PDB file of C-alpha atoms in Angstrom:
ATOM      1  CA  UNK A   4      57.541 -53.162  84.211  1.00 51.00           C
ATOM      2  CA  UNK A   5      54.990 -51.211  82.198  1.00 58.00           C
ATOM      3  CA  UNK A   6      55.580 -47.447  82.297  1.00 69.00           C
ATOM      4  CA  UNK A   7      52.448 -45.411  82.965  1.00 78.00           C
ATOM      5  CA  UNK A   8      51.897 -41.646  83.290  1.00 81.00           C
ATOM      6  CA  UNK A   9      51.513 -42.166  87.058  1.00 84.00           C
ATOM      7  CA  UNK A  10      54.857 -43.967  87.391  1.00 84.00           C
ATOM      8  CA  UNK A  11      56.479 -41.327  85.187  1.00 84.00           C
ATOM      9  CA  UNK A  12      55.134 -38.611  87.486  1.00 85.00           C
ATOM     10  CA  UNK A  13      56.547 -40.380  90.546  1.00 87.00           C
ATOM     11  CA  UNK A  14      59.912 -40.751  88.808  1.00 86.00           C
ATOM     12  CA  UNK A  15      59.923 -37.034  87.945  1.00 86.00           C
ATOM     13  CA  UNK A  16      59.243 -36.082  91.570  1.00 89.00           C
ATOM     14  CA  UNK A  17      62.138 -38.284  92.735  1.00 89.00           C
ATOM     15  CA  UNK A  18      64.502 -36.781  90.147  1.00 87.00           C
ATOM     16  CA  UNK A  19      63.484 -33.235  91.149  1.00 88.00           C
ATOM     17  CA  UNK A  20      64.174 -34.106  94.763  1.00 89.00           C
ATOM     18  CA  UNK A  21      67.573 -35.525  93.786  1.00 87.00           C
ATOM     19  CA  UNK A  22      68.333 -32.366  91.792  1.00 87.00           C
ATOM     20  CA  UNK A  23      67.510 -30.181  94.798  1.00 89.00           C
ATOM     21  CA  UNK A  24      69.737 -32.361  97.011  1.00 89.00           C
ATOM     22  CA  UNK A  25      72.666 -31.963  94.597  1.00 88.00           C
ATOM     23  CA  UNK A  26      72.130 -28.210  94.406  1.00 88.00           C
ATOM     24  CA  UNK A  27      72.091 -27.889  98.198  1.00 89.00           C
ATOM     25  CA  UNK A  28      75.213 -30.063  98.446  1.00 90.00           C
ATOM     26  CA  UNK A  29      77.063 -27.810  95.990  1.00 88.00           C
ATOM     27  CA  UNK A  30      76.077 -24.712  97.929  1.00 88.00           C
ATOM     28  CA  UNK A  31      77.195 -26.326 101.172  1.00 91.00           C
ATOM     29  CA  UNK A  32      80.672 -27.142  99.859  1.00 90.00           C
ATOM     30  CA  UNK A  33      81.032 -23.712  98.262  1.00 89.00           C
ATOM     31  CA  UNK A  34      80.283 -22.171 101.648  1.00 90.00           C
ATOM     32  CA  UNK A  35      82.838 -24.494 103.269  1.00 91.00           C
ATOM     33  CA  UNK A  36      85.469 -23.520 100.679  1.00 90.00           C
ATOM     34  CA  UNK A  37      84.785 -19.833 101.308  1.00 90.00           C
ATOM     35  CA  UNK A  38      85.194 -20.332 105.065  1.00 91.00           C
ATOM     36  CA  UNK A  39      88.424 -22.296 104.536  1.00 90.00           C
ATOM     37  CA  UNK A  40      89.728 -19.514 102.285  1.00 89.00           C
ATOM     38  CA  UNK A  41      89.033 -16.872 104.923  1.00 89.00           C
ATOM     39  CA  UNK A  42      90.811 -18.995 107.535  1.00 90.00           C
ATOM     40  CA  UNK A  43      93.819 -19.446 105.244  1.00 90.00           C
ATOM     41  CA  UNK A  44      94.080 -15.666 104.804  1.00 88.00           C
ATOM     42  CA  UNK A  45      94.071 -15.127 108.568  1.00 89.00           C
ATOM     43  CA  UNK A  46      96.617 -17.927 109.071  1.00 89.00           C
ATOM     44  CA  UNK A  47      98.893 -16.405 106.408  1.00 88.00           C
ATOM     45  CA  UNK A  48      98.700 -13.004 108.064  1.00 86.00           C
ATOM     46  CA  UNK A  49      99.502 -14.542 111.471  1.00 88.00           C
ATOM     47  CA  UNK A  50     102.501 -16.397 110.021  1.00 86.00           C
ATOM     48  CA  UNK A  51     103.742 -13.174 108.410  1.00 84.00           C
ATOM     49  CA  UNK A  52     103.438 -11.313 111.721  1.00 83.00           C
ATOM     50  CA  UNK A  53     105.406 -14.038 113.577  1.00 83.00           C
ATOM     51  CA  UNK A  54     108.143 -14.005 110.938  1.00 82.00           C
ATOM     52  CA  UNK A  55     108.478 -10.201 111.102  1.00 83.00           C
ATOM     53  CA  UNK A  56     108.534 -10.353 114.894  1.00 82.00           C
ATOM     54  CA  UNK A  57     111.353 -12.887 114.726  1.00 83.00           C
ATOM     55  CA  UNK A  58     113.299 -10.607 112.364  1.00 78.00           C
ATOM     56  CA  UNK A  59     112.860  -7.718 114.739  1.00 77.00           C
ATOM     57  CA  UNK A  60     114.004  -9.781 117.699  1.00 78.00           C
ATOM     58  CA  UNK A  61     117.089 -10.924 115.830  1.00 78.00           C
ATOM     59  CA  UNK A  62     117.893  -7.309 114.964  1.00 79.00           C
ATOM     60  CA  UNK A  63     117.638  -7.876 111.235  1.00 79.00           C
ATOM     61  CA  UNK A  64     115.313  -4.917 110.734  1.00 79.00           C
ATOM     62  CA  UNK A  65     113.593  -2.212 112.704  1.00 80.00           C
ATOM     63  CA  UNK A  66     109.902  -2.021 113.496  1.00 80.00           C
ATOM     64  CA  UNK A  67     109.303   0.493 110.705  1.00 84.00           C
ATOM     65  CA  UNK A  68     111.144  -1.663 108.164  1.00 83.00           C
ATOM     66  CA  UNK A  69     109.202  -4.745 109.288  1.00 79.00           C
ATOM     67  CA  UNK A  70     105.894  -2.921 108.984  1.00 81.00           C
ATOM     68  CA  UNK A  71     106.893  -1.604 105.541  1.00 83.00           C
ATOM     69  CA  UNK A  72     107.935  -5.114 104.452  1.00 81.00           C
ATOM     70  CA  UNK A  73     104.582  -6.482 105.547  1.00 81.00           C
ATOM     71  CA  UNK A  74     102.489  -3.796 103.827  1.00 83.00           C
ATOM     72  CA  UNK A  75     104.625  -3.613 100.682  1.00 85.00           C
ATOM     73  CA  UNK A  76     105.504  -7.240  99.936  1.00 84.00           C
ATOM     74  CA  UNK A  77     103.705  -9.757 102.146  1.00 83.00           C
ATOM     75  CA  UNK A  78     100.139  -8.452 102.393  1.00 85.00           C
ATOM     76  CA  UNK A  79      99.780  -7.815  98.622  1.00 87.00           C
ATOM     77  CA  UNK A  80     100.660 -11.499  98.050  1.00 88.00           C
ATOM     78  CA  UNK A  81      98.151 -12.670 100.653  1.00 87.00           C
ATOM     79  CA  UNK A  82      95.437 -10.350  99.314  1.00 88.00           C
ATOM     80  CA  UNK A  83      96.159 -11.447  95.737  1.00 90.00           C
ATOM     81  CA  UNK A  84      95.711 -15.106  96.723  1.00 89.00           C
ATOM     82  CA  UNK A  85      92.488 -14.240  98.564  1.00 88.00           C
ATOM     83  CA  UNK A  86      91.119 -12.394  95.512  1.00 90.00           C
ATOM     84  CA  UNK A  87      91.939 -15.332  93.230  1.00 91.00           C
ATOM     85  CA  UNK A  88      90.342 -17.732  95.685  1.00 89.00           C
ATOM     86  CA  UNK A  89      87.123 -15.701  95.812  1.00 90.00           C
ATOM     87  CA  UNK A  90      87.099 -15.394  92.029  1.00 91.00           C
ATOM     88  CA  UNK A  91      87.479 -19.171  91.733  1.00 91.00           C
ATOM     89  CA  UNK A  92      84.574 -19.693  94.124  1.00 90.00           C
ATOM     90  CA  UNK A  93      82.441 -17.245  92.125  1.00 91.00           C
ATOM     91  CA  UNK A  94      83.215 -19.147  88.926  1.00 90.00           C
ATOM     92  CA  UNK A  95      82.391 -22.438  90.625  1.00 89.00           C
ATOM     93  CA  UNK A  96      79.131 -20.983  91.919  1.00 88.00           C
ATOM     94  CA  UNK A  97      78.140 -19.776  88.457  1.00 89.00           C
ATOM     95  CA  UNK A  98      79.053 -23.143  86.957  1.00 89.00           C
ATOM     96  CA  UNK A  99      77.030 -24.975  89.582  1.00 88.00           C
ATOM     97  CA  UNK A 100      74.055 -22.668  88.947  1.00 88.00           C
ATOM     98  CA  UNK A 101      74.282 -23.170  85.179  1.00 89.00           C
ATOM     99  CA  UNK A 102      74.613 -26.925  85.689  1.00 87.00           C
ATOM    100  CA  UNK A 103      71.557 -26.995  87.973  1.00 87.00           C
ATOM    101  CA  UNK A 104      69.544 -24.988  85.419  1.00 88.00           C
ATOM    102  CA  UNK A 105      70.583 -27.344  82.584  1.00 89.00           C
ATOM    103  CA  UNK A 106      69.803 -30.349  84.763  1.00 87.00           C
ATOM    104  CA  UNK A 107      66.304 -29.056  85.524  1.00 87.00           C
ATOM    105  CA  UNK A 108      65.696 -28.272  81.860  1.00 88.00           C
ATOM    106  CA  UNK A 109      66.925 -31.708  80.756  1.00 88.00           C
ATOM    107  CA  UNK A 110      64.945 -33.568  83.379  1.00 86.00           C
ATOM    108  CA  UNK A 111      61.807 -31.700  82.304  1.00 88.00           C
ATOM    109  CA  UNK A 112      62.470 -32.586  78.661  1.00 89.00           C
ATOM    110  CA  UNK A 113      63.068 -36.204  79.648  1.00 88.00           C
ATOM    111  CA  UNK A 114      59.848 -36.184  81.650  1.00 88.00           C
ATOM    112  CA  UNK A 115      57.882 -34.856  78.675  1.00 89.00           C
ATOM    113  CA  UNK A 116      59.488 -37.470  76.426  1.00 88.00           C
ATOM    114  CA  UNK A 117      58.812 -40.372  78.776  1.00 86.00           C
ATOM    115  CA  UNK A 118      55.331 -39.161  79.692  1.00 88.00           C
ATOM    116  CA  UNK A 119      54.343 -38.933  76.021  1.00 89.00           C
ATOM    117  CA  UNK A 120      55.589 -42.489  75.447  1.00 88.00           C
ATOM    118  CA  UNK A 121      53.628 -43.653  78.505  1.00 88.00           C
ATOM    119  CA  UNK A 122      50.477 -41.942  77.205  1.00 89.00           C
ATOM    120  CA  UNK A 123      50.901 -43.659  73.824  1.00 90.00           C
ATOM    121  CA  UNK A 124      51.292 -47.019  75.580  1.00 89.00           C
ATOM    122  CA  UNK A 125      48.255 -46.379  77.792  1.00 89.00           C
ATOM    123  CA  UNK A 126      46.166 -45.462  74.748  1.00 90.00           C
ATOM    124  CA  UNK A 127      47.349 -48.616  72.972  1.00 90.00           C
ATOM    125  CA  UNK A 128      46.440 -50.759  75.990  1.00 89.00           C
ATOM    126  CA  UNK A 129      42.968 -49.194  76.169  1.00 91.00           C
ATOM    127  CA  UNK A 130      42.333 -49.785  72.458  1.00 91.00           C
ATOM    128  CA  UNK A 131      43.501 -53.413  72.704  1.00 91.00           C
ATOM    129  CA  UNK A 132      41.201 -53.898  75.696  1.00 91.00           C
ATOM    130  CA  UNK A 133      38.350 -52.511  73.599  1.00 92.00           C
ATOM    131  CA  UNK A 134      39.205 -55.024  70.856  1.00 91.00           C
ATOM    132  CA  UNK A 135      39.221 -57.820  73.432  1.00 92.00           C
ATOM    133  CA  UNK A 136      35.771 -56.757  74.598  1.00 93.00           C
ATOM    134  CA  UNK A 137      34.620 -56.636  70.995  1.00 91.00           C
ATOM    135  CA  UNK A 138      35.904 -60.178  70.425  1.00 90.00           C
ATOM    136  CA  UNK A 139      34.182 -61.355  73.614  1.00 91.00           C
ATOM    137  CA  UNK A 140      30.931 -59.811  72.372  1.00 91.00           C
ATOM    138  CA  UNK A 141      31.251 -61.605  69.021  1.00 89.00           C
ATOM    139  CA  UNK A 142      31.946 -64.902  70.777  1.00 89.00           C
ATOM    140  CA  UNK A 143      28.939 -64.435  73.042  1.00 90.00           C
ATOM    141  CA  UNK A 144      26.704 -63.522  70.096  1.00 89.00           C
ATOM    142  CA  UNK A 145      27.860 -66.588  68.179  1.00 88.00           C
ATOM    143  CA  UNK A 146      27.271 -68.814  71.190  1.00 89.00           C
ATOM    144  CA  UNK A 147      23.796 -67.428  71.882  1.00 90.00           C
ATOM    145  CA  UNK A 148      22.748 -67.906  68.264  1.00 88.00           C
ATOM    146  CA  UNK A 149      23.905 -71.515  68.296  1.00 88.00           C
ATOM    147  CA  UNK A 150      22.290 -72.123  71.683  1.00 88.00           C
ATOM    148  CA  UNK A 151      18.994 -70.897  70.279  1.00 88.00           C
ATOM    149  CA  UNK A 152      19.301 -73.132  67.231  1.00 87.00           C
ATOM    150  CA  UNK A 153      20.333 -76.153  69.283  1.00 85.00           C
ATOM    151  CA  UNK A 154      17.443 -75.594  71.670  1.00 88.00           C
ATOM    152  CA  UNK A 155      15.030 -75.739  68.752  1.00 88.00           C
ATOM    153  CA  UNK A 156      16.705 -78.851  67.365  1.00 87.00           C
ATOM    154  CA  UNK A 157      16.587 -80.597  70.724  1.00 87.00           C
ATOM    155  CA  UNK A 158      12.941 -79.602  71.191  1.00 87.00           C
ATOM    156  CA  UNK A 159      12.175 -81.132  67.821  1.00 86.00           C
ATOM    157  CA  UNK A 160      14.027 -84.306  68.842  1.00 86.00           C
ATOM    158  CA  UNK A 161      12.055 -84.497  72.103  1.00 88.00           C
ATOM    159  CA  UNK A 162       8.795 -84.311  70.132  1.00 89.00           C
ATOM    160  CA  UNK A 163       9.904 -87.226  67.948  1.00 85.00           C
ATOM    161  CA  UNK A 164      10.971 -89.219  70.997  1.00 87.00           C
ATOM    162  CA  UNK A 165       7.603 -88.615  72.672  1.00 87.00           C
ATOM    163  CA  UNK A 166       5.822 -89.941  69.586  1.00 85.00           C
ATOM    164  CA  UNK A 167       8.113 -92.972  69.498  1.00 81.00           C
ATOM    165  CA  UNK A 168       6.966 -93.836  73.009  1.00 84.00           C
ATOM    166  CA  UNK A 169       3.372 -93.794  71.727  1.00 83.00           C
ATOM    167  CA  UNK A 170       4.029 -95.927  68.634  1.00 76.00           C
ATOM    168  CA  UNK A 171       1.982 -99.122  68.432  1.00 79.00           C
ATOM    169  CA  UNK A 172       3.697-100.913  65.537  1.00 83.00           C
ATOM    170  CA  UNK A 173       7.053-101.353  63.845  1.00 83.00           C
ATOM    171  CA  UNK A 174       6.149 -99.095  60.895  1.00 84.00           C
ATOM    172  CA  UNK A 175       5.458 -96.118  63.150  1.00 83.00           C
ATOM    173  CA  UNK A 176       8.555 -96.876  65.182  1.00 82.00           C
ATOM    174  CA  UNK A 177      10.732 -97.090  62.053  1.00 86.00           C
ATOM    175  CA  UNK A 178       9.294 -93.837  60.745  1.00 85.00           C
ATOM    176  CA  UNK A 179      10.012 -91.959  63.940  1.00 84.00           C
ATOM    177  CA  UNK A 180      13.363 -93.675  64.347  1.00 86.00           C
ATOM    178  CA  UNK A 181      14.443 -92.308  60.966  1.00 87.00           C
ATOM    179  CA  UNK A 182      13.261 -88.839  61.968  1.00 86.00           C
ATOM    180  CA  UNK A 183      15.107 -89.077  65.285  1.00 86.00           C
ATOM    181  CA  UNK A 184      18.258 -90.128  63.461  1.00 88.00           C
ATOM    182  CA  UNK A 185      17.892 -87.130  61.147  1.00 88.00           C
ATOM    183  CA  UNK A 186      17.442 -84.884  64.183  1.00 86.00           C
ATOM    184  CA  UNK A 187      20.605 -86.290  65.738  1.00 89.00           C
ATOM    185  CA  UNK A 188      22.467 -85.653  62.476  1.00 89.00           C
ATOM    186  CA  UNK A 189      21.190 -82.073  62.481  1.00 88.00           C
ATOM    187  CA  UNK A 190      22.377 -81.586  66.074  1.00 87.00           C
ATOM    188  CA  UNK A 191      25.792 -83.042  65.227  1.00 89.00           C
ATOM    189  CA  UNK A 192      26.023 -80.745  62.183  1.00 88.00           C
ATOM    190  CA  UNK A 193      24.988 -77.818  64.369  1.00 87.00           C
ATOM    191  CA  UNK A 194      27.841 -78.477  66.794  1.00 88.00           C
ATOM    192  CA  UNK A 195      30.257 -78.940  63.904  1.00 88.00           C
ATOM    193  CA  UNK A 196      29.205 -75.609  62.427  1.00 87.00           C
ATOM    194  CA  UNK A 197      29.377 -74.035  65.877  1.00 87.00           C
ATOM    195  CA  UNK A 198      32.977 -75.177  66.240  1.00 89.00           C
ATOM    196  CA  UNK A 199      33.862 -73.786  62.808  1.00 89.00           C
ATOM    197  CA  UNK A 200      32.077 -70.485  63.469  1.00 88.00           C
ATOM    198  CA  UNK A 201      33.849 -70.053  66.788  1.00 88.00           C
ATOM    199  CA  UNK A 202      37.173 -70.772  65.094  1.00 90.00           C
ATOM    200  CA  UNK A 203      36.361 -68.167  62.433  1.00 89.00           C
ATOM    201  CA  UNK A 204      35.582 -65.618  65.155  1.00 88.00           C
ATOM    202  CA  UNK A 205      38.839 -66.309  66.992  1.00 89.00           C
ATOM    203  CA  UNK A 206      40.820 -66.099  63.753  1.00 89.00           C
ATOM    204  CA  UNK A 207      39.691 -62.483  63.331  1.00 87.00           C
ATOM    205  CA  UNK A 208      41.513 -61.442  66.529  1.00 88.00           C
ATOM    206  CA  UNK A 209      45.025 -61.115  64.994  1.00 89.00           C
ATOM    207  CA  UNK A 210      43.650 -58.775  62.341  1.00 86.00           C
ATOM    208  CA  UNK A 211      41.755 -56.821  65.000  1.00 85.00           C
ATOM    209  CA  UNK A 212      44.850 -56.113  67.105  1.00 88.00           C
ATOM    210  CA  UNK A 213      47.322 -55.846  64.226  1.00 88.00           C
ATOM    211  CA  UNK A 214      45.889 -52.481  63.248  1.00 86.00           C
ATOM    212  CA  UNK A 215      46.257 -51.206  66.810  1.00 88.00           C
ATOM    213  CA  UNK A 216      49.813 -52.534  66.993  1.00 89.00           C
ATOM    214  CA  UNK A 217      50.745 -50.818  63.728  1.00 87.00           C
ATOM    215  CA  UNK A 218      49.159 -47.590  64.973  1.00 87.00           C
ATOM    216  CA  UNK A 219      51.177 -47.845  68.190  1.00 88.00           C
ATOM    217  CA  UNK A 220      54.354 -48.515  66.222  1.00 87.00           C
ATOM    218  CA  UNK A 221      53.766 -45.482  63.975  1.00 86.00           C
ATOM    219  CA  UNK A 222      53.079 -43.179  66.925  1.00 87.00           C
ATOM    220  CA  UNK A 223      56.170 -44.383  68.766  1.00 86.00           C
ATOM    221  CA  UNK A 224      58.366 -43.933  65.692  1.00 86.00           C
ATOM    222  CA  UNK A 225      56.996 -40.425  65.238  1.00 86.00           C
ATOM    223  CA  UNK A 226      57.640 -39.753  68.904  1.00 85.00           C
ATOM    224  CA  UNK A 227      61.213 -41.009  68.541  1.00 84.00           C
ATOM    225  CA  UNK A 228      61.687 -38.982  65.359  1.00 83.00           C
ATOM    226  CA  UNK A 229      62.457 -41.968  63.134  1.00 80.00           C
ATOM    227  CA  UNK A 230      59.301 -41.961  61.018  1.00 71.00           C
ATOM    228  CA  UNK A 231      59.791 -40.799  57.421  1.00 69.00           C
ATOM    229  CA  UNK A 232      57.275 -39.312  54.991  1.00 64.00           C
ATOM    230  CA  UNK A 233      57.659 -42.344  52.708  1.00 67.00           C
ATOM    231  CA  UNK A 234      56.592 -44.635  55.552  1.00 64.00           C
ATOM    232  CA  UNK A 235      53.621 -42.402  56.292  1.00 65.00           C
ATOM    233  CA  UNK A 236      52.432 -42.550  52.677  1.00 69.00           C
ATOM    234  CA  UNK A 237      52.849 -46.323  52.684  1.00 69.00           C
ATOM    235  CA  UNK A 238      50.789 -46.614  55.877  1.00 64.00           C
ATOM    236  CA  UNK A 239      48.007 -44.511  54.341  1.00 66.00           C
ATOM    237  CA  UNK A 240      47.909 -46.728  51.250  1.00 68.00           C
ATOM    238  CA  UNK A 241      47.678 -49.857  53.420  1.00 67.00           C
ATOM    239  CA  UNK A 242      44.888 -48.343  55.507  1.00 63.00           C
ATOM    240  CA  UNK A 243      42.930 -47.423  52.377  1.00 66.00           C
ATOM    241  CA  UNK A 244      43.381 -50.979  51.111  1.00 64.00           C
ATOM    242  CA  UNK A 245      42.070 -52.413  54.362  1.00 60.00           C
ATOM    243  CA  UNK A 246      39.037 -50.120  54.300  1.00 59.00           C
ATOM    244  CA  UNK A 247      38.277 -51.201  50.734  1.00 59.00           C
ATOM    245  CA  UNK A 248      37.884 -54.791  51.883  1.00 58.00           C
ATOM    246  CA  UNK A 249      35.004 -53.749  54.134  1.00 49.00           C
ATOM    247  CA  UNK A 250      34.244 -54.620  57.689  1.00 53.00           C
ATOM    248  CA  UNK A 251      32.879 -58.155  57.934  1.00 53.00           C
ATOM    249  CA  UNK A 252      31.766 -59.397  61.296  1.00 48.00           C
ATOM    250  CA  UNK A 253      32.192 -62.978  62.308  1.00 44.00           C
ATOM    251  CA  UNK A 254      28.529 -63.588  63.066  1.00 47.00           C
ATOM    252  CA  UNK A 255      27.698 -63.260  59.340  1.00 51.00           C
ATOM    253  CA  UNK A 256      29.489 -66.558  58.758  1.00 48.00           C
ATOM    254  CA  UNK A 257      27.187 -68.615  60.980  1.00 42.00           C
ATOM    255  CA  UNK A 258      25.826 -71.374  58.792  1.00 46.00           C
ATOM    256  CA  UNK A 259      23.313 -73.039  61.111  1.00 45.00           C
ATOM    257  CA  UNK A 260      19.671 -72.709  60.120  1.00 46.00           C
ATOM    258  CA  UNK A 261      16.696 -73.083  62.444  1.00 47.00           C
ATOM    259  CA  UNK A 262      14.815 -76.343  62.186  1.00 46.00           C
ATOM    260  CA  UNK A 263      11.641 -76.806  60.225  1.00 49.00           C
ATOM    261  CA  UNK A 264       8.395 -75.295  61.449  1.00 52.00           C
ATOM    262  CA  UNK A 265       6.778 -77.710  63.977  1.00 51.00           C
ATOM    263  CA  UNK A 266       3.371 -77.215  62.267  1.00 57.00           C
ATOM    264  CA  UNK A 267       4.780 -78.562  58.997  1.00 55.00           C
ATOM    265  CA  UNK A 268       6.145 -81.598  60.778  1.00 51.00           C
ATOM    266  CA  UNK A 269       2.743 -82.115  62.438  1.00 56.00           C
ATOM    267  CA  UNK A 270       1.069 -82.128  59.014  1.00 57.00           C
ATOM    268  CA  UNK A 271       3.503 -84.773  57.800  1.00 54.00           C
ATOM    269  CA  UNK A 272       2.768 -86.855  60.872  1.00 53.00           C
ATOM    270  CA  UNK A 273      -0.975 -86.715  60.249  1.00 55.00           C
ATOM    271  CA  UNK A 274      -0.523 -87.857  56.632  1.00 54.00           C
ATOM    272  CA  UNK A 275       1.677 -90.657  57.804  1.00 45.00           C
ATOM    273  CA  UNK A 276      -0.816 -91.787  60.410  1.00 51.00           C
ATOM    274  CA  UNK A 277      -3.425 -92.156  57.693  1.00 53.00           C
ATOM    275  CA  UNK A 278      -1.177 -94.693  55.958  1.00 48.00           C
ATOM    276  CA  UNK A 279      -0.432 -96.450  59.215  1.00 40.00           C
ATOM    277  CA  UNK A 280      -4.142 -96.936  59.888  1.00 48.00           C
ATOM    278  CA  UNK A 281      -4.239 -99.675  57.289  1.00 46.00           C
ATOM    279  CA  UNK A 282      -1.578-101.684  59.057  1.00 39.00           C
ATOM    280  CA  UNK A 283      -2.578-104.262  61.649  1.00 38.00           C
ATOM    281  CA  UNK A 284      -1.996-102.957  65.135  1.00 43.00           C
ATOM    282  CA  UNK A 285       0.449-104.892  67.133  1.00 43.00           C
ATOM    283  CA  UNK A 286       2.450-104.378  70.312  1.00 38.00           C
ATOM    284  CA  UNK A 287       5.625-102.420  69.579  1.00 42.00           C
ATOM    285  CA  UNK A 288       8.881-104.281  69.897  1.00 42.00           C
ATOM    286  CA  UNK A 289      11.483-102.123  71.611  1.00 39.00           C
ATOM    287  CA  UNK A 290      14.177-104.730  71.149  1.00 42.00           C
ATOM    288  CA  UNK A 291      14.634-103.624  67.551  1.00 45.00           C
ATOM    289  CA  UNK A 292      18.303-102.994  66.624  1.00 48.00           C
ATOM    290  CA  UNK A 293      17.369 -99.521  65.278  1.00 43.00           C
ATOM    291  CA  UNK A 294      16.031 -98.517  68.665  1.00 42.00           C
ATOM    292  CA  UNK A 295      19.277 -99.671  70.280  1.00 49.00           C
ATOM    293  CA  UNK A 296      21.219 -97.585  67.721  1.00 45.00           C
ATOM    294  CA  UNK A 297      19.062 -94.584  68.599  1.00 42.00           C
ATOM    295  CA  UNK A 298      19.830 -95.012  72.287  1.00 49.00           C
ATOM    296  CA  UNK A 299      23.537 -95.100  71.490  1.00 50.00           C
ATOM    297  CA  UNK A 300      23.151 -91.920  69.412  1.00 46.00           C
ATOM    298  CA  UNK A 301      21.390 -90.125  72.257  1.00 43.00           C
ATOM    299  CA  UNK A 302      24.130 -91.190  74.646  1.00 47.00           C
ATOM    300  CA  UNK A 303      26.761 -89.694  72.302  1.00 41.00           C
ATOM    301  CA  UNK A 304      24.814 -86.414  72.071  1.00 38.00           C
ATOM    302  CA  UNK A 305      24.583 -86.196  75.868  1.00 41.00           C
ATOM    303  CA  UNK A 306      28.334 -86.747  76.154  1.00 42.00           C
ATOM    304  CA  UNK A 307      28.985 -84.044  73.546  1.00 41.00           C
ATOM    305  CA  UNK A 308      26.608 -81.644  75.260  1.00 41.00           C
TER     306      UNK A 308
END
């Protein structure tokens, strides 16, 4: 799963809650140990009293000797154990407190470390998204330019086709058939160039994101503390070399050119009609093989489109 600053924040809250639970658990068991120690002291004193009472009943010692034995020998031992027990609990409490403080400090350092890495990743993702949008804009620009050119080419072809329908002899029909064939060739070349231009645009994507990937790699290595000065100098030299090549956009490589001016074509048609006037008018024959070839060409263009 991708680590984000939000997920890192949630993780930090869970770890802080776990740390507080451990701290409360330690305090609880220290309190239980203290209570057990107090009970042991009372039990030891009760056992000592029963033993002295037994000695008195058996006539081993008098009441004064029993009381002196208790205060001189038994109670000092019990009190010494109680003091050591309390000292041990104090040491444990201090150790638990120091451990909790170190744990909080370490978890905060880990949070800062992870959060910085998440911020670097988020920045990298945003920059790659920007590059994707830039590529999409280049693709759209390339497509719109070709659509405009193709629209003009198809409009020119429609004009030729309209004139073919008005032809009254084979000479006119042949003339317009040749022009229609040229128009079809221009449309085919336009689509061929469009395919190449789109491929050229797509081929720029690896270079577009490679720079962002290298930048992400450098930032992460710096964050991890494994980025040397030699590597930094090498990166600067590579960046300067890339800048020297210049920034070339993919739309500069579009090779399609708009079709000829319709007014120029109209002038050519008028000159041609002057020559055709000398030819005997006859009903056009639409069974000519060239016309059939033209129909096949139009069918291919429609399939491609």
